[in-house]
mmCIF file of C-alpha atoms and ligand atoms in Angstrom:
data_model
loop_
_atom_site.group_PDB
_atom_site.id
_atom_site.type_symbol
_atom_site.label_atom_id
_atom_site.label_comp_id
_atom_site.label_asym_id
_atom_site.label_seq_id
_atom_site.Cartn_x
_atom_site.Cartn_y
_atom_site.Cartn_z
ATOM 1 C CA MET A 214 16.063 -73.644 71.383
ATOM 2 C CA ARG A 215 15.782 -73.683 67.491
ATOM 3 C CA LEU A 216 12.111 -74.307 68.122
ATOM 4 C CA ILE A 217 11.343 -71.928 70.702
ATOM 5 C CA LEU A 218 13.341 -68.945 68.192
ATOM 6 C CA THR A 219 11.015 -70.076 65.840
ATOM 7 C CA LEU A 220 8.578 -69.215 67.400
ATOM 8 C CA LEU A 221 9.498 -66.152 68.701
ATOM 9 C CA ALA A 222 10.767 -64.597 65.167
ATOM 10 C CA ALA A 223 6.844 -65.898 64.302
ATOM 11 C CA LEU A 224 5.324 -63.800 66.826
ATOM 12 C CA ALA A 225 7.908 -61.124 66.330
ATOM 13 C CA LEU A 226 6.355 -61.260 61.957
ATOM 14 C CA THR A 227 2.670 -61.593 63.515
ATOM 15 C CA SER A 228 2.491 -58.478 66.003
ATOM 16 C CA SER A 229 4.772 -56.344 63.176
ATOM 17 C CA THR A 230 1.964 -57.188 60.773
ATOM 18 C CA VAL A 231 -0.894 -56.206 63.586
ATOM 19 C CA ALA A 232 1.231 -52.992 64.415
ATOM 20 C CA SER A 233 1.283 -51.914 60.935
ATOM 21 C CA ALA A 234 -2.230 -53.345 59.832
ATOM 22 C CA GLN A 235 -3.180 -50.066 62.931
ATOM 23 C CA GLU A 236 -1.147 -47.527 61.652
ATOM 24 C CA PRO A 237 -3.506 -45.251 60.117
ATOM 25 C CA ILE A 238 -3.122 -44.482 56.823
ATOM 26 C CA ILE A 239 -1.078 -41.201 55.784
ATOM 27 C CA ILE A 240 -2.556 -39.061 53.150
ATOM 28 C CA LYS A 241 -0.612 -36.071 52.342
ATOM 29 C CA PHE A 242 -2.718 -32.714 51.185
ATOM 30 C CA SER A 243 -1.064 -29.912 49.414
ATOM 31 C CA HIS A 244 -2.006 -27.025 48.147
ATOM 32 C CA VAL A 245 -1.614 -23.546 47.691
ATOM 33 C CA THR A 246 -3.725 -21.501 49.270
ATOM 34 C CA ALA A 247 -4.111 -20.073 52.913
ATOM 35 C CA ASP A 248 -6.522 -22.196 55.103
ATOM 36 C CA ASN A 249 -9.017 -19.039 55.010
ATOM 37 C CA THR A 250 -9.975 -19.788 51.113
ATOM 38 C CA PRO A 251 -12.349 -21.673 49.681
ATOM 39 C CA LYS A 252 -9.884 -24.491 48.893
ATOM 40 C CA GLY A 253 -8.247 -24.522 51.956
ATOM 41 C CA GLN A 254 -11.606 -24.380 53.961
ATOM 42 C CA GLY A 255 -12.640 -27.200 52.177
ATOM 43 C CA ALA A 256 -9.586 -29.654 52.781
ATOM 44 C CA LEU A 257 -9.674 -28.516 56.202
ATOM 45 C CA LYS A 258 -13.396 -30.249 56.152
ATOM 46 C CA PHE A 259 -12.306 -33.109 53.831
ATOM 47 C CA LYS A 260 -9.588 -34.596 57.325
ATOM 48 C CA GLU A 261 -12.328 -33.481 60.247
ATOM 49 C CA LEU A 262 -14.992 -35.927 57.893
ATOM 50 C CA ALA A 263 -12.923 -38.000 56.839
ATOM 51 C CA GLU A 264 -11.145 -39.127 60.522
ATOM 52 C CA LYS A 265 -14.260 -39.069 61.489
ATOM 53 C CA LYS A 266 -15.269 -41.392 59.270
ATOM 54 C CA LEU A 267 -12.528 -44.067 59.307
ATOM 55 C CA PRO A 268 -11.551 -43.395 62.412
ATOM 56 C CA GLY A 269 -7.549 -44.875 63.008
ATOM 57 C CA LYS A 270 -7.335 -45.800 60.140
ATOM 58 C CA VAL A 271 -6.174 -42.229 57.564
ATOM 59 C CA GLU A 272 -4.833 -39.171 59.009
ATOM 60 C CA ILE A 273 -4.932 -36.635 56.051
ATOM 61 C CA GLN A 274 -2.306 -33.874 56.488
ATOM 62 C CA VAL A 275 -3.276 -31.118 54.999
ATOM 63 C CA PHE A 276 -0.503 -28.488 53.869
ATOM 64 C CA PRO A 277 -1.424 -24.743 52.778
ATOM 65 C CA ASN A 278 -0.165 -21.717 51.298
ATOM 66 C CA SER A 279 3.037 -23.631 49.214
ATOM 67 C CA GLN A 280 4.289 -24.890 51.967
ATOM 68 C CA LEU A 281 5.141 -28.370 51.116
ATOM 69 C CA PHE A 282 4.955 -27.454 46.465
ATOM 70 C CA ALA A 283 4.940 -24.378 44.930
ATOM 71 C CA ASP A 284 2.675 -24.523 42.341
ATOM 72 C CA ASP A 285 5.286 -25.533 39.182
ATOM 73 C CA GLN A 286 5.963 -28.822 41.747
ATOM 74 C CA GLU A 287 3.052 -30.380 43.542
ATOM 75 C CA MET A 288 1.748 -32.157 40.128
ATOM 76 C CA ASP A 289 4.976 -34.121 39.678
ATOM 77 C CA ALA A 290 5.062 -34.429 43.719
ATOM 78 C CA LEU A 291 2.337 -36.158 43.320
ATOM 79 C CA LEU A 292 2.923 -38.564 40.279
ATOM 80 C CA LEU A 293 5.937 -39.617 42.613
ATOM 81 C CA GLY A 294 3.751 -40.804 45.281
ATOM 82 C CA ASP A 295 5.393 -37.964 47.925
ATOM 83 C CA ILE A 296 1.724 -36.329 47.920
ATOM 84 C CA GLN A 297 -1.635 -38.294 47.637
ATOM 85 C CA LEU A 298 -4.044 -35.220 47.086
ATOM 86 C CA LEU A 299 -4.301 -31.796 45.548
ATOM 87 C CA ALA A 300 -6.150 -29.560 44.056
ATOM 88 C CA PRO A 301 -4.615 -27.576 41.764
ATOM 89 C CA SER A 302 -6.378 -24.682 40.189
ATOM 90 C CA LEU A 303 -8.353 -26.294 36.517
ATOM 91 C CA SER A 304 -6.036 -23.717 34.899
ATOM 92 C CA LYS A 305 -2.983 -26.030 35.260
ATOM 93 C CA PHE A 306 -3.710 -28.853 33.559
ATOM 94 C CA ASP A 307 -2.378 -27.698 29.692
ATOM 95 C CA ARG A 308 0.652 -31.076 30.419
ATOM 96 C CA TYR A 309 -1.580 -33.690 31.312
ATOM 97 C CA THR A 310 -5.355 -31.950 29.194
ATOM 98 C CA LYS A 311 -6.650 -30.101 26.900
ATOM 99 C CA LYS A 312 -9.946 -30.244 27.740
ATOM 100 C CA LEU A 313 -10.091 -28.816 30.624
ATOM 101 C CA GLN A 314 -9.072 -24.970 29.053
ATOM 102 C CA VAL A 315 -13.275 -24.816 28.282
ATOM 103 C CA PHE A 316 -12.999 -23.174 32.792
ATOM 104 C CA ASP A 317 -10.322 -20.300 31.184
ATOM 105 C CA LEU A 318 -12.122 -19.465 28.145
ATOM 106 C CA PRO A 319 -12.624 -15.536 29.436
ATOM 107 C CA PHE A 320 -16.863 -14.953 29.233
ATOM 108 C CA LEU A 321 -17.680 -18.200 28.970
ATOM 109 C CA PHE A 322 -19.798 -18.627 32.265
ATOM 110 C CA LYS A 323 -21.753 -16.406 33.583
ATOM 111 C CA ASP A 324 -21.507 -16.460 37.260
ATOM 112 C CA LEU A 325 -20.553 -19.690 39.463
ATOM 113 C CA ASP A 326 -24.218 -21.394 39.976
ATOM 114 C CA ALA A 327 -23.657 -21.481 35.302
ATOM 115 C CA VAL A 328 -20.622 -23.423 35.911
ATOM 116 C CA ASN A 329 -21.983 -25.614 39.283
ATOM 117 C CA ARG A 330 -24.005 -26.817 37.065
ATOM 118 C CA PHE A 331 -21.891 -27.721 34.111
ATOM 119 C CA GLN A 332 -19.575 -29.012 36.175
ATOM 120 C CA THR A 333 -22.057 -32.079 38.470
ATOM 121 C CA GLY A 334 -24.420 -32.219 34.600
ATOM 122 C CA SER A 335 -22.819 -35.649 32.182
ATOM 123 C CA VAL A 336 -20.257 -33.468 30.330
ATOM 124 C CA GLY A 337 -18.498 -32.405 34.175
ATOM 125 C CA LYS A 338 -18.453 -35.048 35.690
ATOM 126 C CA GLU A 339 -16.753 -37.059 32.334
ATOM 127 C CA LEU A 340 -13.979 -34.551 33.000
ATOM 128 C CA LEU A 341 -12.328 -35.998 36.419
ATOM 129 C CA ASN A 342 -11.472 -38.684 35.004
ATOM 130 C CA SER A 343 -10.081 -37.428 31.598
ATOM 131 C CA MET A 344 -6.218 -37.652 32.778
ATOM 132 C CA HIS A 345 -6.694 -41.414 34.339
ATOM 133 C CA GLY A 346 -4.299 -42.391 31.801
ATOM 134 C CA LYS A 347 -1.775 -40.267 32.911
ATOM 135 C CA GLY A 348 -1.950 -41.342 36.578
ATOM 136 C CA ILE A 349 -4.756 -38.704 37.720
ATOM 137 C CA GLN A 350 -8.263 -39.293 39.422
ATOM 138 C CA GLY A 351 -10.048 -36.305 39.125
ATOM 139 C CA LEU A 352 -11.925 -36.821 42.522
ATOM 140 C CA ALA A 353 -14.457 -33.370 42.934
ATOM 141 C CA TYR A 354 -14.763 -29.502 42.015
ATOM 142 C CA TRP A 355 -14.198 -26.740 43.991
ATOM 143 C CA LEU A 356 -15.220 -23.291 43.024
ATOM 144 C CA ASN A 357 -13.235 -20.623 43.925
ATOM 145 C CA GLY A 358 -14.894 -17.492 42.593
ATOM 146 C CA MET A 359 -14.874 -14.796 39.847
ATOM 147 C CA LYS A 360 -11.446 -13.272 38.971
ATOM 148 C CA GLN A 361 -10.892 -9.322 39.225
ATOM 149 C CA LEU A 362 -7.784 -7.741 37.306
ATOM 150 C CA SER A 363 -5.716 -5.621 39.810
ATOM 151 C CA THR A 364 -2.812 -3.774 39.140
ATOM 152 C CA SER A 365 -0.434 -1.082 39.417
ATOM 153 C CA LYS A 366 -2.048 2.197 37.257
ATOM 154 C CA PRO A 367 -4.930 3.717 38.943
ATOM 155 C CA GLN A 368 -7.443 2.703 36.543
ATOM 156 C CA LEU A 369 -8.314 0.549 34.223
ATOM 157 C CA GLN A 370 -11.356 0.976 32.542
ATOM 158 C CA ARG A 371 -11.153 -0.328 28.694
ATOM 159 C CA PRO A 372 -9.286 -2.708 27.314
ATOM 160 C CA ASP A 373 -7.060 -0.478 25.956
ATOM 161 C CA ASP A 374 -5.733 0.621 29.233
ATOM 162 C CA VAL A 375 -4.092 -2.604 29.478
ATOM 163 C CA LYS A 376 -1.879 -2.537 25.625
ATOM 164 C CA GLY A 377 1.385 -2.804 27.094
ATOM 165 C CA LEU A 378 1.724 -3.884 30.544
ATOM 166 C CA LYS A 379 3.065 -6.739 32.641
ATOM 167 C CA PHE A 380 -0.069 -9.545 33.788
ATOM 168 C CA ARG A 381 1.377 -12.468 35.462
ATOM 169 C CA ILE A 382 -1.151 -15.714 34.859
ATOM 170 C CA GLN A 383 -1.244 -19.671 36.043
ATOM 171 C CA ASP A 384 0.352 -21.836 33.692
ATOM 172 C CA SER A 385 -1.788 -21.687 30.774
ATOM 173 C CA ASP A 386 -1.165 -21.413 28.051
ATOM 174 C CA VAL A 387 -5.114 -19.764 27.244
ATOM 175 C CA LEU A 388 -4.689 -17.344 29.367
ATOM 176 C CA GLN A 389 -1.359 -16.819 27.955
ATOM 177 C CA GLU A 390 -3.020 -16.238 24.974
ATOM 178 C CA GLN A 391 -6.322 -13.616 26.649
ATOM 179 C CA PHE A 392 -3.556 -11.308 27.861
ATOM 180 C CA ARG A 393 -2.198 -11.129 24.261
ATOM 181 C CA ALA A 394 -5.778 -10.567 22.315
ATOM 182 C CA LEU A 395 -5.535 -7.779 24.704
ATOM 183 C CA ASP A 396 -1.529 -6.465 23.513
ATOM 184 C CA ALA A 397 -0.457 -6.808 26.881
ATOM 185 C CA ASN A 398 2.523 -9.149 28.243
ATOM 186 C CA PRO A 399 1.305 -11.714 30.229
ATOM 187 C CA GLN A 400 4.109 -13.981 32.312
ATOM 188 C CA LYS A 401 4.195 -17.552 33.949
ATOM 189 C CA MET A 402 4.330 -17.764 37.942
ATOM 190 C CA ALA A 403 4.008 -20.266 40.606
ATOM 191 C CA PHE A 404 1.224 -18.513 43.435
ATOM 192 C CA SER A 405 3.825 -18.228 45.565
ATOM 193 C CA GLU A 406 5.904 -15.787 44.352
ATOM 194 C CA VAL A 407 2.985 -13.481 42.801
ATOM 195 C CA TYR A 408 3.229 -11.194 45.802
ATOM 196 C CA GLN A 409 6.584 -9.995 45.508
ATOM 197 C CA ALA A 410 6.934 -10.011 41.643
ATOM 198 C CA LEU A 411 3.505 -7.451 41.809
ATOM 199 C CA GLN A 412 5.146 -5.602 45.172
ATOM 200 C CA THR A 413 8.273 -5.183 43.917
ATOM 201 C CA GLY A 414 6.559 -4.047 40.269
ATOM 202 C CA VAL A 415 8.494 -7.157 37.766
ATOM 203 C CA VAL A 416 4.882 -7.499 36.963
ATOM 204 C CA ASP A 417 2.332 -4.539 36.706
ATOM 205 C CA GLY A 418 -0.510 -6.738 37.652
ATOM 206 C CA GLN A 419 -2.330 -9.874 37.404
ATOM 207 C CA GLU A 420 -6.048 -11.670 37.548
ATOM 208 C CA ASN A 421 -7.969 -13.337 40.396
ATOM 209 C CA THR A 422 -9.760 -13.665 42.589
ATOM 210 C CA TRP A 423 -11.551 -11.918 46.063
ATOM 211 C CA SER A 424 -10.168 -14.367 47.845
ATOM 212 C CA ASN A 425 -7.507 -15.044 46.660
ATOM 213 C CA ILE A 426 -6.277 -10.866 46.232
ATOM 214 C CA PHE A 427 -6.953 -10.980 50.073
ATOM 215 C CA THR A 428 -5.510 -13.460 51.839
ATOM 216 C CA GLN A 429 -2.471 -13.444 49.434
ATOM 217 C CA LYS A 430 -2.478 -9.354 50.426
ATOM 218 C CA PHE A 431 -2.466 -8.637 46.848
ATOM 219 C CA HIS A 432 -4.417 -5.386 47.908
ATOM 220 C CA GLU A 433 -2.092 -4.188 49.572
ATOM 221 C CA VAL A 434 0.899 -4.061 46.736
ATOM 222 C CA GLN A 435 -1.701 -2.818 43.867
ATOM 223 C CA ASP A 436 -3.589 0.444 42.843
ATOM 224 C CA SER A 437 -6.909 -0.782 41.397
ATOM 225 C CA ILE A 438 -8.861 -4.017 40.669
ATOM 226 C CA THR A 439 -11.188 -3.396 38.499
ATOM 227 C CA GLU A 440 -15.003 -6.074 39.023
ATOM 228 C CA THR A 441 -14.676 -7.415 35.521
ATOM 229 C CA ASN A 442 -15.967 -11.075 36.186
ATOM 230 C CA HIS A 443 -14.142 -12.456 32.813
ATOM 231 C CA GLY A 444 -12.943 -15.730 33.973
ATOM 232 C CA VAL A 445 -12.778 -18.432 36.752
ATOM 233 C CA ILE A 446 -11.052 -20.226 39.386
ATOM 234 C CA LEU A 447 -12.109 -23.516 40.403
ATOM 235 C CA TYR A 448 -10.141 -25.884 41.201
ATOM 236 C CA MET A 449 -10.329 -30.330 40.646
ATOM 237 C CA VAL A 450 -9.619 -32.134 43.594
ATOM 238 C CA ILE A 451 -6.967 -34.687 42.624
ATOM 239 C CA ALA A 452 -5.530 -38.233 43.411
ATOM 240 C CA ASN A 453 -2.798 -40.039 42.052
ATOM 241 C CA SER A 454 -4.507 -42.696 40.450
ATOM 242 C CA ASP A 455 -2.528 -45.523 41.241
ATOM 243 C CA TRP A 456 -2.483 -45.024 44.577
ATOM 244 C CA TRP A 457 -6.314 -44.764 44.812
ATOM 245 C CA ASP A 458 -7.332 -47.636 42.727
ATOM 246 C CA SER A 459 -5.022 -49.382 46.077
ATOM 247 C CA LEU A 460 -6.329 -48.606 48.756
ATOM 248 C CA PRO A 461 -8.814 -50.581 50.234
ATOM 249 C CA ALA A 462 -12.801 -50.895 49.397
ATOM 250 C CA ASP A 463 -14.116 -49.768 53.205
ATOM 251 C CA ILE A 464 -11.361 -46.796 52.825
ATOM 252 C CA GLN A 465 -11.742 -45.675 49.362
ATOM 253 C CA THR A 466 -15.894 -45.378 50.000
ATOM 254 C CA GLY A 467 -15.325 -43.545 53.129
ATOM 255 C CA LEU A 468 -12.831 -41.508 51.073
ATOM 256 C CA SER A 469 -15.165 -40.288 48.533
ATOM 257 C CA GLU A 470 -18.654 -40.325 50.830
ATOM 258 C CA ALA A 471 -15.940 -37.642 53.176
ATOM 259 C CA MET A 472 -15.090 -35.826 49.986
ATOM 260 C CA ASN A 473 -18.787 -36.030 48.541
ATOM 261 C CA GLU A 474 -19.329 -34.376 51.715
ATOM 262 C CA ALA A 475 -16.832 -31.562 51.708
ATOM 263 C CA THR A 476 -16.802 -30.568 48.261
ATOM 264 C CA VAL A 477 -20.981 -29.177 49.636
ATOM 265 C CA TYR A 478 -19.135 -27.604 51.964
ATOM 266 C CA ALA A 479 -16.506 -26.090 49.990
ATOM 267 C CA ASN A 480 -17.864 -24.954 46.938
ATOM 268 C CA GLN A 481 -21.392 -23.551 48.973
ATOM 269 C CA LEU A 482 -18.953 -21.166 51.330
ATOM 270 C CA ALA A 483 -17.155 -20.265 48.277
ATOM 271 C CA PHE A 484 -19.439 -17.311 47.388
ATOM 272 C CA GLU A 485 -19.930 -16.516 51.177
ATOM 273 C CA ILE A 486 -15.629 -15.646 51.230
ATOM 274 C CA ASN A 487 -15.815 -13.816 48.290
ATOM 275 C CA GLU A 488 -18.537 -11.737 49.152
ATOM 276 C CA ASN A 489 -16.986 -10.777 52.828
ATOM 277 C CA ASP A 490 -13.474 -10.525 51.064
ATOM 278 C CA ARG A 491 -14.306 -8.222 48.289
ATOM 279 C CA LYS A 492 -16.216 -5.939 50.994
ATOM 280 C CA GLN A 493 -12.698 -6.270 53.878
ATOM 281 C CA ILE A 494 -10.323 -4.854 50.802
ATOM 282 C CA SER A 495 -13.442 -2.288 50.092
ATOM 283 C CA ASP A 496 -12.985 -1.421 53.721
ATOM 284 C CA ALA A 497 -9.014 -1.256 53.889
ATOM 285 C CA GLY A 498 -9.022 0.894 50.908
ATOM 286 C CA LYS A 499 -5.631 0.667 49.515
ATOM 287 C CA ALA A 500 -6.568 -0.474 46.628
ATOM 288 C CA LYS A 501 -9.245 0.905 44.853
ATOM 289 C CA ILE A 502 -12.516 -0.729 43.288
ATOM 290 C CA HIS A 503 -13.468 0.220 39.868
ATOM 291 C CA THR A 504 -17.158 -1.440 37.755
ATOM 292 C CA LEU A 505 -17.225 -1.378 34.893
ATOM 293 C CA SER A 506 -20.540 -0.335 32.452
ATOM 294 C CA ALA A 507 -22.171 -2.749 30.657
ATOM 295 C CA ASP A 508 -20.717 -0.725 27.652
ATOM 296 C CA ASP A 509 -17.804 -1.326 29.218
ATOM 297 C CA LEU A 510 -17.615 -4.340 29.746
ATOM 298 C CA THR A 511 -18.658 -5.202 25.553
ATOM 299 C CA GLU A 512 -15.714 -3.931 24.625
ATOM 300 C CA TRP A 513 -13.529 -6.234 26.674
ATOM 301 C CA ARG A 514 -15.123 -9.836 25.532
ATOM 302 C CA LYS A 515 -15.376 -8.043 22.536
ATOM 303 C CA GLN A 516 -11.577 -7.948 22.854
ATOM 304 C CA MET A 517 -10.727 -11.160 24.516
ATOM 305 C CA GLU A 518 -14.010 -13.408 22.737
ATOM 306 C CA PRO A 519 -11.364 -14.767 19.494
ATOM 307 C CA VAL A 520 -9.519 -16.728 22.135
ATOM 308 C CA TRP A 521 -12.209 -19.403 22.019
ATOM 309 C CA LYS A 522 -12.114 -19.352 18.609
ATOM 310 C CA LYS A 523 -8.236 -20.053 18.620
ATOM 311 C CA TYR A 524 -8.024 -22.976 21.058
ATOM 312 C CA GLU A 525 -12.326 -24.662 19.794
ATOM 313 C CA THR A 526 -10.169 -27.569 18.161
ATOM 314 C CA ASP A 527 -8.434 -28.490 21.021
ATOM 315 C CA ILE A 528 -11.287 -27.657 23.418
ATOM 316 C CA GLY A 529 -13.424 -29.325 21.148
ATOM 317 C CA LYS A 530 -16.637 -27.537 20.031
ATOM 318 C CA ASP A 531 -19.161 -30.359 21.588
ATOM 319 C CA LEU A 532 -16.965 -29.012 25.143
ATOM 320 C CA ILE A 533 -18.266 -25.990 24.751
ATOM 321 C CA ASP A 534 -21.128 -25.869 23.671
ATOM 322 C CA ALA A 535 -22.070 -27.722 26.094
ATOM 323 C CA ALA A 536 -20.337 -24.929 28.859
ATOM 324 C CA LEU A 537 -22.284 -22.244 26.866
ATOM 325 C CA GLN A 538 -25.272 -24.332 27.727
ATOM 326 C CA SER A 539 -24.804 -23.638 31.714
ATOM 327 C CA ASN A 540 -25.692 -20.585 31.297
ATOM 328 C CA ASN A 541 -29.363 -20.403 30.545
HETATM 329 C C1 LMR B 620 -2.954 -18.815 41.470
HETATM 330 O O1 LMR B 620 -2.338 -19.570 40.987
HETATM 331 O O2 LMR B 620 -3.117 -17.838 40.603
HETATM 332 C C2 LMR B 620 -4.563 -19.905 42.124
HETATM 333 O O3 LMR B 620 -4.712 -20.766 41.195
HETATM 334 C C3 LMR B 620 -3.941 -20.210 43.134
HETATM 335 C C4 LMR B 620 -5.105 -20.840 43.695
HETATM 336 O O4 LMR B 620 -4.657 -22.516 43.459
HETATM 337 O O5 LMR B 620 -6.429 -20.935 44.102
#
């Protein structure tokens, strides 16, 4: 009898081990933008590719639109292991490294192609590993687009026009300094709270890409958008590094391949999505789009550029110079 019981127990143990070995690894990927944005599309493409390359071995669950965590909570959730993947804007890493602040310097990159050159070069690639000691592994950079300024004012043409206005910013000290350099009042706020803050007049304006403005409907509660292209919104796809390092080799390889392919896809799409969303905003006719003359732009640049000097020591002059090189 005892022998039978022992055999049955051994059998149960074996079958449960087999069953659990067959269970796919659940990978939660949380983010704050809509599905029809560059980041949203990248996340869905990654899911499709990873599940195709590793059939039955992984299940990627994508949670868009701050559904699971807002961007002031998602990093803690990653570090605690509640989620495995995130793609925060590079402006939201202040607490973990000062180096990524380089991406927030106003008028540093002339366009997204320059950003892409920098990120795929050796200096950019190294930055993916810059937070490993803090439990964060960078897997890829994803592009969104150039930032524009939206407000409840009829028009912002010269830097003086923003004096005294309240602007929502991402959680970034460089961006705070950028608005202070314009004598405006920056206010750090989670992305999920921006629409309401604009609608109720808690803030007068914000800076963002065409795709974020359109998908969050900011243009419906703002009177004007000035096409300043004064900065960029970009992402680092990150994993909890303990979790990433503990993955079986075949899974890690499959996920890396899927990530590389999803990155190419999302980064090409970013240009198209932003162009298309600019047109949709223009066609909707709610917020009027203003462009700047070369002379206006020189003024905006002049007013914002002192921010570079202020952050040069924190970021490192080498890094700033390397980023500038990518404009050539
Ligand atoms: C923002 O907070 O404005 C953006 O970083 C949101 C995003 O993830 O694109």
